[in-house]
Coordinates of C-alpha atoms in Angstrom, one line a residue:
M120 CA 95.1 86.1 108.3
T121 CA 96.1 85.2 104.8
D122 CA 99.6 86.0 103.8
F123 CA 100.3 86.4 100.1
T124 CA 102.9 87.8 97.7
I125 CA 102.7 89.7 94.4
A126 CA 105.7 89.9 92.1
S127 CA 106.7 91.5 88.8
F128 CA 109.1 89.8 86.5
N129 CA 110.4 91.2 83.2
V130 CA 112.0 88.1 81.8
K131 CA 113.7 89.8 78.8
N132 CA 112.7 88.3 75.5
L133 CA 111.3 84.9 76.4
I134 CA 110.9 82.7 73.3
G135 CA 111.8 79.1 72.3
P136 CA 115.0 78.2 70.5
N137 CA 115.8 79.0 66.9
Q138 CA 113.1 81.6 66.6
E139 CA 114.0 85.1 65.4
Y140 CA 112.2 87.5 67.7
Y141 CA 113.9 90.8 66.8
E142 CA 116.0 91.1 63.6
F143 CA 119.0 88.8 63.7
Q144 CA 118.3 87.9 67.3
S145 CA 117.4 84.3 68.5
Y146 CA 118.5 81.7 71.0
T147 CA 120.4 78.5 70.2
P148 CA 119.0 75.4 72.0
E149 CA 121.8 75.7 74.5
E150 CA 121.1 79.4 75.2
Y151 CA 117.4 78.7 75.6
A152 CA 118.2 75.9 78.0
W153 CA 120.3 78.3 80.1
K154 CA 117.6 80.9 80.1
R155 CA 114.9 78.3 81.0
D156 CA 117.1 77.0 83.9
W157 CA 117.8 80.5 85.2
M158 CA 114.1 81.5 85.1
A159 CA 113.0 78.4 86.8
D160 CA 115.4 79.1 89.6
Q161 CA 114.2 82.7 89.9
L162 CA 110.5 81.5 90.1
M163 CA 111.5 79.2 93.0
A164 CA 113.4 82.0 94.7
L165 CA 110.4 84.3 94.4
D166 CA 107.8 81.7 95.4
A167 CA 105.2 84.3 94.7
D168 CA 101.4 83.7 94.7
I169 CA 100.7 86.3 91.9
I170 CA 103.3 87.0 89.2
G171 CA 103.1 89.5 86.4
F172 CA 105.4 88.7 83.5
Q173 CA 106.6 91.1 80.8
E174 CA 108.4 90.4 77.5
I175 CA 106.7 87.1 76.7
F176 CA 107.0 86.4 73.0
E177 CA 105.6 82.9 73.2
E178 CA 103.1 81.4 75.7
D179 CA 104.5 77.8 75.2
A180 CA 108.0 79.0 76.3
L181 CA 106.5 80.5 79.5
R182 CA 104.6 77.3 80.2
D183 CA 107.8 75.3 79.7
V184 CA 109.6 77.5 82.3
I185 CA 106.8 77.1 84.8
G186 CA 106.7 73.4 84.2
E187 CA 110.4 73.1 84.9
A188 CA 109.9 75.2 88.1
N189 CA 107.1 72.9 89.2
T190 CA 109.4 69.9 88.7
R191 CA 112.1 71.5 90.8
V192 CA 109.5 72.5 93.5
A193 CA 108.4 68.8 93.7
D194 CA 112.0 67.6 94.0
L195 CA 112.8 70.2 96.7
N196 CA 109.7 69.5 98.8
S197 CA 110.3 65.7 98.7
A198 CA 113.8 66.3 99.9
T199 CA 113.1 68.8 102.7
I200 CA 109.5 68.3 103.8
P201 CA 108.8 65.2 106.0
D202 CA 105.9 63.0 105.1
K203 CA 103.0 62.2 107.4
S204 CA 104.8 59.1 108.8
K205 CA 107.2 61.4 110.6
G206 CA 105.9 62.5 114.0
Y207 CA 107.3 66.0 113.6
H208 CA 105.7 66.7 110.2
R209 CA 103.3 69.2 111.6
K210 CA 105.9 71.6 112.8
A211 CA 105.3 75.2 111.5
I212 CA 108.8 75.4 110.1
F213 CA 108.0 72.9 107.4
R214 CA 105.0 75.0 106.3
K215 CA 107.4 77.8 105.9
L216 CA 109.9 75.8 104.0
A217 CA 107.5 74.2 101.5
V218 CA 107.1 75.8 98.1
R219 CA 103.8 75.5 96.4
P220 CA 103.6 74.7 92.7
W221 CA 101.7 76.8 90.2
D222 CA 98.6 75.5 88.4
M223 CA 99.0 75.9 84.6
D224 CA 95.3 76.5 84.3
H225 CA 95.8 79.7 86.2
L226 CA 98.0 81.3 83.7
A227 CA 96.6 84.2 81.6
F228 CA 98.6 85.3 78.5
A229 CA 98.0 88.5 76.5
P230 CA 99.8 88.3 73.1
N231 CA 100.8 91.5 71.3
A232 CA 98.4 92.6 68.6
A233 CA 101.3 94.3 66.8
D234 CA 103.3 91.0 66.5
E235 CA 104.5 90.7 62.8
G236 CA 106.3 87.4 62.8
P237 CA 109.9 86.3 62.7
G238 CA 112.3 89.3 63.0
Q239 CA 109.5 91.7 63.8
R240 CA 108.0 90.1 66.9
R241 CA 106.4 92.2 69.7
P242 CA 106.2 90.9 73.3
G243 CA 103.1 90.3 75.3
V244 CA 102.4 90.0 79.1
A245 CA 101.1 87.3 81.4
I246 CA 99.7 86.8 84.9
L247 CA 100.2 83.6 86.9
S248 CA 98.0 83.2 90.0
R249 CA 98.0 80.5 92.6
F250 CA 94.5 81.7 93.5
G251 CA 93.1 81.5 90.0
F252 CA 90.8 84.1 88.6
T253 CA 87.1 85.0 89.3
E254 CA 86.5 85.6 85.6
P255 CA 88.6 85.4 82.4
P256 CA 91.2 88.2 82.4
Q257 CA 90.8 91.1 80.0
V258 CA 93.3 92.1 77.4
I259 CA 93.5 95.9 76.7
Q260 CA 95.5 97.0 73.7
D261 CA 93.4 98.1 70.7
M262 CA 91.2 101.1 71.4
P263 CA 87.5 100.6 70.5
E264 CA 87.6 104.2 69.3
P265 CA 90.7 106.3 68.6
L266 CA 91.6 108.4 71.7
T267 CA 92.5 111.9 70.8
I268 CA 94.4 114.1 73.2
P269 CA 94.0 117.8 72.2
F270 CA 96.4 120.6 73.2
T271 CA 95.2 124.0 74.1
A272 CA 96.5 127.0 72.2
L273 CA 99.0 129.2 74.0
R274 CA 97.9 132.7 74.8
G275 CA 98.2 135.1 71.9
L276 CA 97.9 132.3 69.4
E277 CA 94.8 131.1 67.6
G278 CA 93.8 128.0 65.7
D279 CA 94.5 124.3 66.1
A280 CA 97.2 123.7 68.8
G281 CA 97.7 120.1 67.7
H282 CA 96.7 116.8 69.2
Y283 CA 97.9 113.2 69.7
T284 CA 95.8 110.3 68.7
L285 CA 96.2 106.8 70.1
R286 CA 94.7 103.8 68.4
R287 CA 96.7 100.9 69.9
L288 CA 99.0 100.5 72.9
S289 CA 102.5 99.4 72.2
R290 CA 102.0 96.4 74.4
P291 CA 98.9 94.9 75.9
I292 CA 97.7 95.6 79.5
L293 CA 96.3 92.6 81.3
R294 CA 93.5 93.1 83.8
A295 CA 92.7 90.2 86.1
R296 CA 90.3 89.8 89.1
I297 CA 91.9 87.5 91.6
P298 CA 90.3 86.0 94.8
V299 CA 92.5 86.2 97.8
G300 CA 90.9 85.1 101.1
D301 CA 87.6 86.8 101.4
Q302 CA 88.6 89.6 99.0
V303 CA 88.8 90.0 95.2
I304 CA 91.7 92.1 94.0
T305 CA 91.9 93.7 90.6
V306 CA 95.5 93.3 89.2
F307 CA 96.8 95.2 86.2
N308 CA 100.0 94.0 84.6
C309 CA 101.6 96.4 82.1
H310 CA 104.7 97.1 80.0
L311 CA 104.6 100.7 78.8
K312 CA 106.4 102.0 75.7
S313 CA 110.2 101.8 76.0
K314 CA 112.5 104.8 76.2
L315 CA 114.0 103.8 72.8
G316 CA 113.2 106.6 70.3
E317 CA 110.7 106.3 67.6
Y318 CA 112.2 107.4 64.2
I319 CA 110.3 107.7 60.9
R320 CA 111.8 105.9 57.9
P321 CA 111.5 107.9 54.7
P322 CA 109.7 106.0 51.8
G323 CA 112.0 103.6 50.1
A324 CA 114.8 104.0 52.7
E325 CA 116.4 101.1 54.6
F326 CA 116.4 102.9 57.9
A327 CA 115.6 106.2 59.5
P328 CA 118.4 108.8 59.2
E329 CA 118.5 109.2 63.0
E330 CA 119.3 105.5 63.4
D331 CA 122.7 106.1 61.7
L332 CA 124.9 106.8 64.7
T333 CA 127.9 107.5 62.5
N334 CA 126.1 110.6 61.4
Y335 CA 124.8 111.5 64.8
D336 CA 121.7 113.8 64.7
P337 CA 121.1 115.0 68.3
V338 CA 118.0 117.0 67.4
G339 CA 116.4 114.2 65.4
R340 CA 117.3 111.7 68.2
A341 CA 115.6 114.1 70.7
L342 CA 112.5 114.2 68.6
G343 CA 112.4 110.3 68.6
A344 CA 112.7 110.3 72.4
A345 CA 109.8 112.8 72.5
R346 CA 107.6 110.6 70.4
A347 CA 108.4 107.6 72.6
A348 CA 107.7 109.7 75.7
M349 CA 104.4 110.9 74.3
R350 CA 103.2 107.4 73.5
R351 CA 104.3 106.2 77.0
M352 CA 102.4 109.0 78.7
A353 CA 99.3 108.4 76.6
E354 CA 99.4 104.7 77.5
S355 CA 99.7 105.7 81.2
W356 CA 96.6 107.8 80.8
V357 CA 94.7 104.9 79.3
L358 CA 95.7 102.6 82.2
R359 CA 94.8 105.3 84.7
S360 CA 91.3 105.5 83.3
F361 CA 90.8 101.7 83.8
I362 CA 92.2 102.0 87.4
I363 CA 89.7 104.8 88.2
E364 CA 86.9 102.6 86.8
E365 CA 87.9 99.9 89.4
L366 CA 88.4 102.3 92.3
R367 CA 85.0 103.9 91.7
Q368 CA 83.5 100.5 92.4
N369 CA 85.6 100.4 95.6
N370 CA 87.6 97.4 94.2
P371 CA 91.1 96.9 95.7
V372 CA 93.7 97.5 93.0
V373 CA 97.3 96.4 92.4
V374 CA 99.2 97.7 89.3
M375 CA 102.5 96.2 88.5
G376 CA 104.9 95.9 85.6
D377 CA 107.6 97.7 83.7
F378 CA 106.6 101.4 83.6
N379 CA 109.8 102.3 81.8
D380 CA 110.1 105.3 84.0
G381 CA 113.4 107.3 84.2
E382 CA 114.6 109.8 86.7
H383 CA 111.4 111.9 86.7
A384 CA 108.9 109.0 86.7
V385 CA 106.2 110.8 84.7
S386 CA 104.3 107.7 83.7
S387 CA 104.2 106.7 87.4
E388 CA 102.7 110.0 88.3
I389 CA 100.0 109.6 85.7
I390 CA 99.2 106.0 86.8
S391 CA 99.3 106.7 90.5
G392 CA 97.4 110.0 90.4
E393 CA 98.3 113.4 91.6
V394 CA 99.6 114.1 95.1
P395 CA 97.2 116.4 97.0
F396 CA 98.3 119.9 97.8
K397 CA 99.3 120.4 101.4
N398 CA 96.5 122.9 102.1
Y399 CA 94.0 123.9 99.5
A400 CA 92.8 126.7 101.7
W401 CA 96.0 128.5 100.6
M402 CA 95.0 128.2 97.0
L403 CA 93.0 130.6 94.9
R404 CA 89.7 129.2 93.9
H405 CA 89.1 128.1 90.3
D406 CA 86.5 130.9 90.0
A407 CA 88.5 133.5 92.0
K408 CA 87.6 137.2 91.4
S409 CA 90.1 138.6 93.9
D410 CA 93.1 137.4 96.0
R411 CA 90.7 136.7 98.9
D412 CA 88.8 134.0 96.9
R413 CA 90.4 130.9 98.3
Y414 CA 89.0 127.5 99.1
S415 CA 87.5 127.1 102.6
K416 CA 88.9 124.7 105.2
E417 CA 85.9 122.5 104.7
E418 CA 86.5 122.5 100.9
S419 CA 90.2 121.8 101.5
I420 CA 89.3 118.6 103.5
Q421 CA 86.8 117.6 100.8
I422 CA 89.3 118.0 98.0
T423 CA 92.1 116.2 99.8
R424 CA 89.8 113.3 100.5
A425 CA 88.7 113.1 96.9
V426 CA 92.3 113.1 95.6
E427 CA 93.5 110.5 98.2
A428 CA 90.6 108.2 97.5
V429 CA 91.9 107.4 94.0
R430 CA 95.6 107.5 94.5
L431 CA 97.9 104.5 94.2
H432 CA 101.0 104.1 96.3
S433 CA 104.4 102.6 95.4
A434 CA 105.0 99.5 97.4
E435 CA 108.7 100.2 97.2
K436 CA 108.4 103.7 98.6
L437 CA 106.0 102.5 101.4
F438 CA 108.7 100.0 102.4
V439 CA 111.5 102.6 102.2
R440 CA 109.5 104.9 104.4
K441 CA 108.7 102.1 106.9
S442 CA 112.2 100.6 107.0
L443 CA 114.5 103.5 106.3
R444 CA 116.1 101.4 103.6
D445 CA 117.8 103.0 100.6
M446 CA 116.0 103.0 97.3
V447 CA 116.5 99.9 95.1
Y448 CA 117.3 99.6 91.4
T449 CA 115.5 97.2 89.1
S450 CA 117.1 97.7 85.7
A451 CA 120.4 98.4 84.0
F452 CA 120.6 99.7 80.4
A453 CA 123.6 101.3 78.7
G454 CA 125.4 101.5 82.0
V455 CA 122.6 103.3 83.8
F456 CA 121.1 101.7 86.8
E457 CA 117.6 102.8 87.8
S458 CA 114.2 101.7 89.2
I459 CA 111.6 101.4 86.4
D460 CA 109.6 98.3 87.5
Q461 CA 106.8 99.0 90.0
I462 CA 104.1 97.6 92.2
Y463 CA 101.5 100.2 93.0
L464 CA 98.8 99.6 95.7
S465 CA 95.4 101.4 96.1
R466 CA 94.3 103.0 99.4
H467 CA 92.9 99.6 100.4
F468 CA 96.4 98.6 101.3
H469 CA 97.7 101.9 102.7
P470 CA 99.0 101.8 106.3
E471 CA 97.3 105.1 107.2
N472 CA 93.9 103.8 106.1
A473 CA 92.0 102.4 109.1
N474 CA 89.7 100.5 106.8
R475 CA 92.6 98.8 104.8
I476 CA 92.1 95.2 103.8
A477 CA 95.8 94.2 104.0
D478 CA 99.1 95.3 105.4
M479 CA 102.3 95.2 103.4
T480 CA 104.9 93.6 105.6
Y481 CA 108.0 93.5 103.3
F482 CA 109.2 94.4 99.9
S483 CA 112.1 92.7 98.1
V484 CA 114.1 92.8 94.9
L485 CA 116.2 90.1 93.2
N486 CA 118.7 92.1 91.2
D487 CA 122.1 90.4 91.8
H488 CA 122.1 89.2 88.2
I489 CA 121.9 92.7 86.6
T490 CA 124.9 93.8 84.6
D491 CA 125.7 96.4 82.1
G492 CA 127.9 96.5 79.0
S493 CA 131.0 97.5 81.0
H494 CA 131.1 94.3 82.9
P495 CA 132.9 91.2 81.6
E496 CA 129.9 89.0 82.5
A497 CA 127.6 91.2 80.4
P498 CA 127.0 88.5 77.6
Y499 CA 125.1 86.4 80.2
N500 CA 122.7 89.3 80.5
K501 CA 121.2 88.3 77.2
L502 CA 120.1 85.0 78.8
A503 CA 119.1 86.3 82.2
S504 CA 117.3 89.6 82.3
D505 CA 118.3 93.3 82.5
H506 CA 115.6 93.7 85.1
G507 CA 115.4 92.7 88.8
Q508 CA 112.3 90.9 90.1
I509 CA 110.3 92.8 92.7
M510 CA 107.9 91.4 95.2
A511 CA 105.5 92.9 97.8
Y512 CA 104.6 90.7 100.8
L513 CA 101.0 91.4 102.1
S514 CA 98.9 90.1 104.9
L515 CA 95.1 90.2 104.5
R516 CA 93.3 91.5 107.5
G517 CA 90.1 90.2 108.9
D518 CA 89.5 87.0 107.0
E519 CA 89.1 83.7 108.9
D520 CA 91.3 81.4 106.8
G521 CA 94.2 81.4 109.2
P522 CA 97.8 81.7 108.0
R523 CA 98.5 80.2 104.6
R524 CA 101.9 78.9 105.7

């Protein structure tokens, strides 16, 4: 059986030194060196086979970090793994202790089409795979045709109820097909629109009125949050459509990244698909003419199977259910700790599916570095990340490769 790991890593604003990414924000050479050092250590700690990165402003900086991690991997292995001259070098423990380097040729980077240069940079995403890719990964950001989401008129009202049109995602989605053992897994890495509000700057003004917190406008701020939420939900819907495209071909799917979910996790619900009703035989039919017109037991089974077939499942929640562990948090912002980074798995990995291709054996999060503004160590958060790194441990069933390590 092939054991493998999949991790999601929001690096928080990775770019080389002396480059302004957001207005008035950049790293000194010393700050960049600190961030590079920290990220290399995190990569070694993860030791993941497939890693999805978010908030990558510059591919060269990511390659620099991976190169540093590979150098440290080589130093660690030379110090701890006996060479073939030692009679005990075949012991299984040394296969466990060894860390494999990452091949730079197996890094896919998706730049942000909305990047406008110094001070107005926009981050992209990347996927690093020890297994390579079966084909060049696909970048999804600009819509071939504008996607219009119409709203239905409320009862008693006539006319246009409004619509939302999406022409470009705020950040790219990266789709990669990755060979693992005797399987090919479709991996999506995403970074959905942030919860920061979208405010409209009047013509000729230096800033939007809602951005002036000394003249706090709660209604205007709420409208900005609503705009951001609408964009995030629409992006979730776009991602869901690509997920369904894969599942209809019976392709195993993993979706990971920064969903920017809050307490109610609406974008997760869109991406993962709806939860089936407990018993559709209780429910009135869509074409009911009386209170007796309900779905049959056979139709209830059919509907449940159809819904379950295209659902995704949170690796974190599967682990919590299996282990009775508490929920984890992956992010801290403005003093609020929450879990907004996700790894979602298709039914091909679900423990209740007799035909599953793999079992998830563990789920972990590296979050001991997360701080918020109330802590004295908070300035270091700029150089580390305000996100934890999450990882799912999976074991492929039925292939003949034997254990990887």
